[in-house]
Coordinates of C-alpha atoms and ligand atoms in Angstrom, one line a residue:
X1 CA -83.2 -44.2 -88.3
X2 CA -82.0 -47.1 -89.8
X3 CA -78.1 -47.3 -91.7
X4 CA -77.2 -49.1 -94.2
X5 CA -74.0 -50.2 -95.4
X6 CA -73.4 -52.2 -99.1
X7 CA -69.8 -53.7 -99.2
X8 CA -68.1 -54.3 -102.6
X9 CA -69.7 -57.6 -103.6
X10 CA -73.1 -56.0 -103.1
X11 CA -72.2 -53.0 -105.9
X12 CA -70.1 -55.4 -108.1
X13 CA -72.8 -54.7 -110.8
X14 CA -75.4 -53.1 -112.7
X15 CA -77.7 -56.8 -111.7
X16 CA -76.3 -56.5 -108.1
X17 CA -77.1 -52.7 -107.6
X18 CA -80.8 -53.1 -108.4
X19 CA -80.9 -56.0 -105.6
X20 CA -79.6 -53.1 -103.3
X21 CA -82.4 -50.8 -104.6
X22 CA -84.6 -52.8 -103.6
X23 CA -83.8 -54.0 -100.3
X24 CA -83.2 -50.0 -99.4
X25 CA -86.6 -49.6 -101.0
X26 CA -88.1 -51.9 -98.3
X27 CA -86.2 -50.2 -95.5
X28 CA -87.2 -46.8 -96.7
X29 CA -90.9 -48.0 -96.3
X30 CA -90.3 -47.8 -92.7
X31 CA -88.5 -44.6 -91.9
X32 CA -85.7 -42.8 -92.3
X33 CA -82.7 -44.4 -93.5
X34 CA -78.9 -43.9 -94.6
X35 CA -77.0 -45.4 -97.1
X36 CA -73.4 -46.4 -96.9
X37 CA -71.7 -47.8 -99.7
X38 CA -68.0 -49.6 -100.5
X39 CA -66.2 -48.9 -104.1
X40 CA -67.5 -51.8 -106.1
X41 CA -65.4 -54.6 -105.9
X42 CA -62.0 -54.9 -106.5
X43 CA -61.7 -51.0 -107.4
X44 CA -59.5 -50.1 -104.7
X45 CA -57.2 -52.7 -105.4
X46 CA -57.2 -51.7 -109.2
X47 CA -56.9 -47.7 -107.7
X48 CA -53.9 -49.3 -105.8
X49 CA -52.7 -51.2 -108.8
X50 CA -52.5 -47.7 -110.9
X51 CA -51.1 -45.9 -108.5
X52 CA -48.1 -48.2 -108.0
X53 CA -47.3 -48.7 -111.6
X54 CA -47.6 -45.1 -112.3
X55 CA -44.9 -44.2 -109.5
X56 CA -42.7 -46.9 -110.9
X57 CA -42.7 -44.7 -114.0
X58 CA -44.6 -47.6 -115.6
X59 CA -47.2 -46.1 -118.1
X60 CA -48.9 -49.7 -118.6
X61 CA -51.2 -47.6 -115.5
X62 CA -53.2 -46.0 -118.4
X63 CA -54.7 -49.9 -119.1
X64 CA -55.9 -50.0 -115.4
X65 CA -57.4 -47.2 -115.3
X66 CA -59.0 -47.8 -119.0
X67 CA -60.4 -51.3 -116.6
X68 CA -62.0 -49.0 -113.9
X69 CA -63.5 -46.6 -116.5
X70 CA -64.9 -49.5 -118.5
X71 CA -66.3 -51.2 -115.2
X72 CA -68.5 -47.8 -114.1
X73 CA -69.5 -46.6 -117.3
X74 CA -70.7 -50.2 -118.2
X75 CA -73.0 -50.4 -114.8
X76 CA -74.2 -46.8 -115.9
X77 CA -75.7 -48.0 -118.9
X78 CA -76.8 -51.2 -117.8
X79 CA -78.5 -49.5 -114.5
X80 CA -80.0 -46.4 -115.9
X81 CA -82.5 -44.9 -118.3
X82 CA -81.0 -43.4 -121.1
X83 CA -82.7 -39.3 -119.8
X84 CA -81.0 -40.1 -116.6
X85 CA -77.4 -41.5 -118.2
X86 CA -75.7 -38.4 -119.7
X87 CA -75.5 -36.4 -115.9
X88 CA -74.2 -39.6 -114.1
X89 CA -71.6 -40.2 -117.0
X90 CA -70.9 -36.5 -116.7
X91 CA -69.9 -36.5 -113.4
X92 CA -67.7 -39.6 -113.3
X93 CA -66.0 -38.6 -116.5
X94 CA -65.3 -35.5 -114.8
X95 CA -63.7 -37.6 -112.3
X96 CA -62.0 -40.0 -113.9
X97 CA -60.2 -37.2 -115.3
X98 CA -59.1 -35.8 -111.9
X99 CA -58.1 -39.3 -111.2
X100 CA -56.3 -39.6 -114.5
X101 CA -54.5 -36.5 -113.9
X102 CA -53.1 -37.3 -110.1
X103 CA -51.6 -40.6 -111.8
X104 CA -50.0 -38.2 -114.5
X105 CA -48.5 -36.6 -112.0
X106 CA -47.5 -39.7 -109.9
X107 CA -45.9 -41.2 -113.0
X108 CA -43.8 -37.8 -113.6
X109 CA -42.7 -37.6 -110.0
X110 CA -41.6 -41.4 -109.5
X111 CA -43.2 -41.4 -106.1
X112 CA -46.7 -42.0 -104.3
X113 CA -46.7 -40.8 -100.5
X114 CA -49.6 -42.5 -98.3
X115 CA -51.5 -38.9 -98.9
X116 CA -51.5 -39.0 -102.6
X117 CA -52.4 -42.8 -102.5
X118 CA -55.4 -41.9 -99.7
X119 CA -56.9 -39.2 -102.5
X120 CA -56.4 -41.9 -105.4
X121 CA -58.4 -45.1 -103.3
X122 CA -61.5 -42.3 -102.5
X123 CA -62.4 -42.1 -106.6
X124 CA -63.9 -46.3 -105.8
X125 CA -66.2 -45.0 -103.0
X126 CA -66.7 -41.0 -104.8
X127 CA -67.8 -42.9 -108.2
X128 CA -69.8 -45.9 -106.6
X129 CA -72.1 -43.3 -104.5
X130 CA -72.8 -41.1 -107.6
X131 CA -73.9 -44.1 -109.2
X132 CA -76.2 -45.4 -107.0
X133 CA -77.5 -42.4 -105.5
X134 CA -78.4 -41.6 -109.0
X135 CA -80.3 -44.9 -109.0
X136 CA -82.2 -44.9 -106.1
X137 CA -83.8 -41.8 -107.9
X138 CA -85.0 -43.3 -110.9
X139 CA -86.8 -46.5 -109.1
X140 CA -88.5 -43.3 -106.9
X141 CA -86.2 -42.9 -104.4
X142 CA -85.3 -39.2 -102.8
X143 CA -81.8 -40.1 -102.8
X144 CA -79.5 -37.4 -101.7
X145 CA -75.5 -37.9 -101.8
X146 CA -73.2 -36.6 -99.9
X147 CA -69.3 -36.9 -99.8
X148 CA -68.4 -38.1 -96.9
X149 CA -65.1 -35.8 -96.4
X150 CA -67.7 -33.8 -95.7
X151 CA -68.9 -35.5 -92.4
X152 CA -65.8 -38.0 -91.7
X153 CA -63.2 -35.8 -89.4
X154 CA -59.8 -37.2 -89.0
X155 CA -56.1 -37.0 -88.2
X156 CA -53.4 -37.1 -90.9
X157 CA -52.5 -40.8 -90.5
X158 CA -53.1 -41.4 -93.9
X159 CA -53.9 -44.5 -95.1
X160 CA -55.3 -45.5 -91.4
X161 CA -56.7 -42.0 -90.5
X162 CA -58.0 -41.9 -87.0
X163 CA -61.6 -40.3 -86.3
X164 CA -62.2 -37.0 -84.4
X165 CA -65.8 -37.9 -82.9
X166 CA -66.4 -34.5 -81.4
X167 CA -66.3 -32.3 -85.0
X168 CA -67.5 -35.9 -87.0
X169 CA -70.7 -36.8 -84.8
X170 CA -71.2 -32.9 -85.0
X171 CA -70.9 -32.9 -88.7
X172 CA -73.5 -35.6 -89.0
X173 CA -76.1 -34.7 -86.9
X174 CA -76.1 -31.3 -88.4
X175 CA -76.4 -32.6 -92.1
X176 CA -79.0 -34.9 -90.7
X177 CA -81.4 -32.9 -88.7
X178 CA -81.6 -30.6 -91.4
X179 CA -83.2 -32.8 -94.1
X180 CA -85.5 -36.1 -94.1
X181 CA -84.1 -37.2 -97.3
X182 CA -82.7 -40.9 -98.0
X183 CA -78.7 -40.1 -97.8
X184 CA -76.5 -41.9 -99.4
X185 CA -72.5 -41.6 -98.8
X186 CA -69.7 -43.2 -99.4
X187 CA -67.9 -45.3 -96.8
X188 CA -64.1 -45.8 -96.0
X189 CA -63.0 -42.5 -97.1
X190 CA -62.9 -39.4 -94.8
X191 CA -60.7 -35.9 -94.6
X192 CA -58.7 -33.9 -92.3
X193 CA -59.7 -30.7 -90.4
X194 CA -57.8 -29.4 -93.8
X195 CA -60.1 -30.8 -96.6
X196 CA -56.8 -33.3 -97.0
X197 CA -58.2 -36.7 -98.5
X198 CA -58.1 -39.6 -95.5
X199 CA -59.0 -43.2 -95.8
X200 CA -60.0 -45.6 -92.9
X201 CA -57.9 -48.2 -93.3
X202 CA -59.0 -51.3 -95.7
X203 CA -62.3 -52.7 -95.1
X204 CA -63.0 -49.3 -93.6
X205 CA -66.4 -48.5 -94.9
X206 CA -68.2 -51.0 -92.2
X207 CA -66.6 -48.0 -89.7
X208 CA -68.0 -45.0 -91.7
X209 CA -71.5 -47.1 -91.2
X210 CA -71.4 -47.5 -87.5
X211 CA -69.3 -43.9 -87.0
X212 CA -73.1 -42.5 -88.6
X213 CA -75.0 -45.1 -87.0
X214 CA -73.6 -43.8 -83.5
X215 CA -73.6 -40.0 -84.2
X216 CA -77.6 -40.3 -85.2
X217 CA -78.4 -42.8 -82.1
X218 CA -79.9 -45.0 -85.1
X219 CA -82.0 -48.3 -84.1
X220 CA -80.0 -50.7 -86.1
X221 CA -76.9 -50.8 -88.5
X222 CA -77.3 -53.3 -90.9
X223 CA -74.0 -54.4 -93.0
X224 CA -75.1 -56.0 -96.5
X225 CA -72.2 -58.6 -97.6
X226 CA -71.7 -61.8 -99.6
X227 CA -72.1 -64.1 -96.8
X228 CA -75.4 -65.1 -94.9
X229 CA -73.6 -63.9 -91.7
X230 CA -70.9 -64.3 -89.1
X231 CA -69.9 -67.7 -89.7
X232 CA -68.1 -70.2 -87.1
X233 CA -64.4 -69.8 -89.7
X234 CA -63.7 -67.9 -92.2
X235 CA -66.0 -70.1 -95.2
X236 CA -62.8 -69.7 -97.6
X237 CA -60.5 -71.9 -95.3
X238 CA -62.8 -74.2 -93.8
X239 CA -65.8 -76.2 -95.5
X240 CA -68.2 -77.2 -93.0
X241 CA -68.6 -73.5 -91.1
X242 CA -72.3 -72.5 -89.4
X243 CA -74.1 -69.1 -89.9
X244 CA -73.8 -67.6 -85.8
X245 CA -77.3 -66.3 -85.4
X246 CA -76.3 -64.2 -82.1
X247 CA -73.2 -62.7 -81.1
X248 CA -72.3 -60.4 -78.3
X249 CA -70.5 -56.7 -79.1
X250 CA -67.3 -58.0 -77.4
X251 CA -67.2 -62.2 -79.7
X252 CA -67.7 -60.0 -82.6
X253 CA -65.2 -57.6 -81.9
X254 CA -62.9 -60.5 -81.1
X255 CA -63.7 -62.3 -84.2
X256 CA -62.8 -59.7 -86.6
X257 CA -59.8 -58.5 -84.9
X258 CA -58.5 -62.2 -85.2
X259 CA -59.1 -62.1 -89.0
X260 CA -62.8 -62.5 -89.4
X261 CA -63.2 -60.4 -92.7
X262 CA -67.0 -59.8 -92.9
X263 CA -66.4 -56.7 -89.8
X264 CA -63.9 -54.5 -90.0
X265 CA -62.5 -54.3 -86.4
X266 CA -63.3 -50.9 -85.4
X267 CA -66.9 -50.8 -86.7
X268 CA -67.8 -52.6 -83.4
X269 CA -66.2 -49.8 -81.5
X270 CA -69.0 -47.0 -81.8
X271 CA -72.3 -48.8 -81.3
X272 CA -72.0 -50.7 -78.0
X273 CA -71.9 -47.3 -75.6
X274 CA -75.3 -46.6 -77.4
X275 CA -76.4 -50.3 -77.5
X276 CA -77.5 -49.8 -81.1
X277 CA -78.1 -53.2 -82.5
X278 CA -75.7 -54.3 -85.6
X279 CA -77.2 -56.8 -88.1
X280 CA -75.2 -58.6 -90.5
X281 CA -76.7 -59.8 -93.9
X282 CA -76.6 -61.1 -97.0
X283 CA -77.5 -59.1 -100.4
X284 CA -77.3 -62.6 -102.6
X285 CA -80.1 -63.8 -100.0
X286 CA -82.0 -61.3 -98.1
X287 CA -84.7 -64.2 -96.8
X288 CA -81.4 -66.0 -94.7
X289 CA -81.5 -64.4 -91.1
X290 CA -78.1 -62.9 -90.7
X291 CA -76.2 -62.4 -87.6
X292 CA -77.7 -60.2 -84.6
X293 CA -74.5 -58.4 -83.3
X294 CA -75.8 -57.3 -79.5
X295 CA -75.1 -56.3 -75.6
X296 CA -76.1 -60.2 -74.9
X297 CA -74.8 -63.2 -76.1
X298 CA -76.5 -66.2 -76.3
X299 CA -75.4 -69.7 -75.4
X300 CA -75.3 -71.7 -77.9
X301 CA -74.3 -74.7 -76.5
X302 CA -70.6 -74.8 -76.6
X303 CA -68.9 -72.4 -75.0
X304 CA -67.0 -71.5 -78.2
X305 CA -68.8 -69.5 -80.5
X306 CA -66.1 -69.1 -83.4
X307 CA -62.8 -69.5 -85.1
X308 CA -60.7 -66.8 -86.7
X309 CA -57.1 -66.7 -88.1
X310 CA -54.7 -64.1 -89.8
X311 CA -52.2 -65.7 -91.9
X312 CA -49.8 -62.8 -92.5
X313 CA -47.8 -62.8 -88.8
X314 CA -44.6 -62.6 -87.8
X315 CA -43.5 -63.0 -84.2
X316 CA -40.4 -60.9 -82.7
X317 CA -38.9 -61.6 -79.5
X318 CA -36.5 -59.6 -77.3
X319 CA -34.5 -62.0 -75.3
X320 CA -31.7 -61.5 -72.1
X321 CA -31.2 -61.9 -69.1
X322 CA -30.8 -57.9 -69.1
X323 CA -34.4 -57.3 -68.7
X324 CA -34.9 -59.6 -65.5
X325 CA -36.2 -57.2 -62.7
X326 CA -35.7 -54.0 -64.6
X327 CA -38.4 -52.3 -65.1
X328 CA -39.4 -50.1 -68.2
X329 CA -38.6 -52.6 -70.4
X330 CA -41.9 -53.7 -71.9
X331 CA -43.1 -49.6 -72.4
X332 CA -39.8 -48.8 -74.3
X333 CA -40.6 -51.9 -76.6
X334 CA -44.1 -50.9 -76.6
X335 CA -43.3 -47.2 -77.4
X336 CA -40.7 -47.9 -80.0
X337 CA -43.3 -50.2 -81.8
X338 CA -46.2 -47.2 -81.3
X339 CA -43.6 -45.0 -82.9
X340 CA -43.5 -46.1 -86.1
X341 CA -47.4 -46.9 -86.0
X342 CA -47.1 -50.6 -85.6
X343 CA -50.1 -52.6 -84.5
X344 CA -49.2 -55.2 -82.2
X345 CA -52.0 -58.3 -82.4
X346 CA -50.5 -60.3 -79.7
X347 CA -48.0 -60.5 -76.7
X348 CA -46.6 -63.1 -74.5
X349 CA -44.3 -62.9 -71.1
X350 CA -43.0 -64.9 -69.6
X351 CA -42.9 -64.5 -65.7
X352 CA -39.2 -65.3 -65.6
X353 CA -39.7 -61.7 -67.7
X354 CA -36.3 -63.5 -69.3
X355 CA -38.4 -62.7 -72.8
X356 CA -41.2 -60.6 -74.1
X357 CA -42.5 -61.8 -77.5
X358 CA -45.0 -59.6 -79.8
X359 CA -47.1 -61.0 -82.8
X360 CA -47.3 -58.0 -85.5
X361 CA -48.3 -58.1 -89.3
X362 CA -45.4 -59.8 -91.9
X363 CA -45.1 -56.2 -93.3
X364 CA -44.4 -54.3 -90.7
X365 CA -42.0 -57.0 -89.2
X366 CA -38.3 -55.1 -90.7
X367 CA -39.2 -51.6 -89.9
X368 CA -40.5 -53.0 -86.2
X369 CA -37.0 -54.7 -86.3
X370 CA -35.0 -51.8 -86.9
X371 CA -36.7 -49.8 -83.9
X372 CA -36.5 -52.3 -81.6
X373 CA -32.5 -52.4 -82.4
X374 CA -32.0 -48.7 -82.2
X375 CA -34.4 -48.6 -79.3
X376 CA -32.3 -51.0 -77.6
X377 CA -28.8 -50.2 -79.1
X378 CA -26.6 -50.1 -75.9
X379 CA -28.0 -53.2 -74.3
X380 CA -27.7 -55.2 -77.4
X381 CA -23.9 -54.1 -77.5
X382 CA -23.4 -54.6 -73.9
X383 CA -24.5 -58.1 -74.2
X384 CA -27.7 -57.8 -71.9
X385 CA -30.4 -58.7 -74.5
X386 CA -29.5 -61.1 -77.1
X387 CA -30.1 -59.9 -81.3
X388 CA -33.8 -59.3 -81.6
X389 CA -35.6 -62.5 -83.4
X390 CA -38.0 -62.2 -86.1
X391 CA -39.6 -65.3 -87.2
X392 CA -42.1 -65.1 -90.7
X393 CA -44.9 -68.0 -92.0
X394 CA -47.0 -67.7 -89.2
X395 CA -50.5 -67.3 -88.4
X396 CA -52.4 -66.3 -85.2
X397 CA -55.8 -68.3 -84.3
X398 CA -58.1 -67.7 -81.8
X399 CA -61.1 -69.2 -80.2
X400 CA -63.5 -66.7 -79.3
X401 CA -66.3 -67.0 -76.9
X402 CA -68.3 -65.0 -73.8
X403 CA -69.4 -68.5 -72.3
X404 CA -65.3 -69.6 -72.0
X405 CA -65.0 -67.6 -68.8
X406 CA -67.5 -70.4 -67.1
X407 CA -66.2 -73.3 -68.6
X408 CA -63.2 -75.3 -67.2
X409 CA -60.9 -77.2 -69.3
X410 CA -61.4 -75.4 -73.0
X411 CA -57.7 -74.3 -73.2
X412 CA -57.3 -78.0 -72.4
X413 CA -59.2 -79.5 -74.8
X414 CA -57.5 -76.9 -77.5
X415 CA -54.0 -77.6 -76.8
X416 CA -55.0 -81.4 -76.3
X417 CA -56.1 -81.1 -79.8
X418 CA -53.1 -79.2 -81.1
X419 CA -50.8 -82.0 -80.0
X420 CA -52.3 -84.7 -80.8
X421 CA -52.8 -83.6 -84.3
X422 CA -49.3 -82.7 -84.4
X423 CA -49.1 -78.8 -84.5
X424 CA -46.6 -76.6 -83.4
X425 CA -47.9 -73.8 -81.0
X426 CA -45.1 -71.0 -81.3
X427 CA -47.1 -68.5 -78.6
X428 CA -50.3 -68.3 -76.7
X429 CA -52.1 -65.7 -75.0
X430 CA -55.6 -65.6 -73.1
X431 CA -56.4 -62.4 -71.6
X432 CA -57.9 -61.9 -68.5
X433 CA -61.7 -61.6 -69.7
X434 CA -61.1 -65.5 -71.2
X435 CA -63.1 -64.0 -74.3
X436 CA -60.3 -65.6 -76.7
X437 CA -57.5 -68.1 -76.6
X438 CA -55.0 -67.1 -79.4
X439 CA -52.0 -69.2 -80.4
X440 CA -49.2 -68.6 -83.3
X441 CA -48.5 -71.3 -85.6
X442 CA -46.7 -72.4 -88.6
X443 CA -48.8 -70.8 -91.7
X444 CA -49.0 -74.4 -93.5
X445 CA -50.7 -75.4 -90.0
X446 CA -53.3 -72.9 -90.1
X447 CA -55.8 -74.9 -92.2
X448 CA -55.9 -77.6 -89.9
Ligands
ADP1 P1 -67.7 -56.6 -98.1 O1 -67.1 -56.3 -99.5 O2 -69.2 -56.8 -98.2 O3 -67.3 -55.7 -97.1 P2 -65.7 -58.6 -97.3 O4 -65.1 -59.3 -98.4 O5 -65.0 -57.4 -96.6 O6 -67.2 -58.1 -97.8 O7 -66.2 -59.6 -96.1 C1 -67.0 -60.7 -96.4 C2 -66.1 -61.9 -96.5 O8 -65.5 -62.2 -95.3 C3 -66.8 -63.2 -96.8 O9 -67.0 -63.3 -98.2 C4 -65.9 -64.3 -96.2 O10 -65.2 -64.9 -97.2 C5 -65.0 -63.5 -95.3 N1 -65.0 -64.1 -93.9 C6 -63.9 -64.4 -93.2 N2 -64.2 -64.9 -92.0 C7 -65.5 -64.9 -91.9 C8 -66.4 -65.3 -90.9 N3 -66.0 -65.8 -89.8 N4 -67.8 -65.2 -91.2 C9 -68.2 -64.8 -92.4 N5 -67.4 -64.3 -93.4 C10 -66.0 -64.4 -93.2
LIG2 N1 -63.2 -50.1 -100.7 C1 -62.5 -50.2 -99.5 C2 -61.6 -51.4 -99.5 O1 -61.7 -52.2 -100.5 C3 -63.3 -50.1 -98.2 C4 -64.3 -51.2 -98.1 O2 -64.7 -51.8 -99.1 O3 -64.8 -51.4 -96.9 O4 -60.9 -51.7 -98.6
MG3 MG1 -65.5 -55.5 -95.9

């Protein structure tokens, strides 16, 4: 069993989706095989788009969803024969009505909750699976589809739904050991125990690939992208980047977390305990190598293997000579931020424990504020921690790397080349495992 996952590049198109046919084709060749596949490109943010304006009461929705008709209807009748059209047009007709409808009702209520925007994001992934699925078939595929709120158990976080592996590996390797056909599903959407809509957070299609890829024990997950692998930066910020030809679970996983956009965090999470190899690729060049994603990693020289940055950080710091020596400090910071569902990315203490600082997305950075403040309300009166900080414009990078642990002087070198280049390093943090350095710095630093 092999899985496949397409991301939204690779289904842009009509041209696009018969490259995908066949490169599945090939893999098919060889054995069993499963198809996960994104909403084609830029959907989700048009499904977002619509779903915002029609909660504002704004009725100019009706011209972005008229955009994401146009876009799948088009790629029907570019893609298919004309006897296998009319079905396929049928059933995304039937629901881009649905779709049409919720926003109705959206733009009567004036309001979107994270559930109703959840069901309107899974119409890019529903409609893109139909479509190809329905491909595959005429190029003599036996393509079966199945929704994957069907298979993909989770809790009720919408918007950032957490899996229930027990019911969700269950699911699948039920569906699976009771047919041989090619499946095809779509990724990043999933439901609760209740049939209630779910998504996986965005970008969260890579997970559905490796959540199946796990459940069925497969022998490689490959994830299809625009790039011709893991590269040493993200290629939008910096020019001369190198494809990474080997990468252990725990650099990849490091890499993405810091901002590496080509692996969706969590999608690392489910194939090391099973030591199932994940390939990265590219469907504009299926001849370039990719990235082998593995238990090892391999020295490459240096004992860096890549660079990653998020650029949308804010850091807030609790200051005071109150916490000195007091313990229970850091978990009532840590549970105030879990309570209101905020990831923290980084966190820095100092031993004098005069100051704990967190690093957390820009978005979140108000509402973290306003918990830390009622969290801490009677020490911030009494004058034992000082008015929480919250400083915007900054970015987290990290250098990432198994072969740091046995290298002397890399945080060194780093911070030697910070300074001398004249940036600002707001925070650092190196955990334990010396897998990453990560430092905050001024967003118009990032770059360089
Ligand atoms: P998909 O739609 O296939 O899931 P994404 O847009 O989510 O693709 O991820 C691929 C993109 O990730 C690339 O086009 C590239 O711009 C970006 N990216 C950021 N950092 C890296 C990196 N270190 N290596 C490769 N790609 C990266
Ligand atoms: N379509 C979803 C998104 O744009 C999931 C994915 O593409 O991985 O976030
Ligand atoms: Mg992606």
């Amino acid at each position: 069993m092999k899985v496949l996952k397409f991301g939204g590049t690779s289904v842009k198109s009509a041209e696009m989706m018969k490259h995908v046919g066949e490169i599945v084709k090939d893999a098919r060749a060889e054995g069993q095989v499963a198809v996960v596949v994104s909403a084609m490109s830029g959907i989700t943010d048009q499904l977002i788009k619509a779903s915002t304006l029609a909660s504002q009461g704004n009725d100019t929705y009706h011209e972005t969803l008229k955009e994401i008709e146009k876009k799948h209807l088009q790629c029907i009748q570019e893609l298919l024969p004309p006897q296998h059209q009319t079905r396929t047009v049928a059933a995304v007709k039937m629901m881009l009505n649905e779709l049409e409808d919720v926003l109705q009702g959206l733009f009567l209520l004036k309001e979107i909750s994270p559930k109703s925007r959840d069901f309107v994001m899974s119409f890019g992934e529903r409609m893109s699976s139909a479509i190809i699925t329905e491909y595959f078939k005429t190029i003599g595929l036996d393509a079966q589809l199945i929704d994957a709120r069907e298979l993909i158990v989770t809790d009720d976080n919408f918007g950032n739904a957490l899996v229930n592996f027990e019911e969700t590996d269950k699911r699948i390797r039920k569906y699976f050991s009771r047919t041989d056909k090619l499946i095809v599903m779509g990724g990043f959407i999933a439901a609760t125990i209740n049939n209630e809509t779910t998504t996986l957070g965005r970008g969260g299609s890579d997970y559905t690939a490796s959540i199946v890829a796990a459940a069925l024990q497969a022998k490689l997950l490959e994830i299809w992208t625009d790039v011709d692998g893991m590269m040493t930066a993200d290629p939008r910020k910096v020019r001369r980047t190198m494809v990474l030809k080997q990468l252990s679970y725990i650099e990849a996983l490091e890499l993405s977390h810091f901002g590496a956009k080509v692996l969706y965090p969590p999608s690392v999470q489910p194939v090391p305990a099973k030591s199932i190899p994940l390939k990265i690729k590219n469907t504009f060049n299926p001849a370039a190598e990719g990235t082998l994603v593995a238990r090892e990693s391999v020295d490459n020289g240096s004992p860096i293997k890549g660079i990653s940055s998020i650029d949308t950080v804010a850091l807030i710091s609790l200051n005071g000579s109150g916490m000195v020596g007091v313990s229970g400090f850091a978990k009532r910071l840590f549970s105030a931020l879990a309570a209101g569902r905020i990831n923290v990315i980084l966190i820095t203490q100092a031993s004098s424990e005069h100051s704990i600082t967190v690093a957390i997305n820009t978005a979140d950075a108000i509402k973290a504020k306003t918990l830390i403040e009622s969290e801490f309300s009677t020490e911030l009166k009494g004058g034992l921690l000082e008015p929480v900080l919250v400083e915007q414009d900054l970015s987290i990078l990290a250098i990432v790397g198994e072969n740091m642990r046995n290298t002397p002087n890399v945080a060194g070198k780093l911070f030697s080349s910070l300074g001398r280049n004249g940036v600002n390093v707001r925070a650092i943090a190196q955990g334990s495992s010396e897998n990453n350095i990560s430092f905050v710095t001024q967003n118009a630093d990032s770059r360089k």
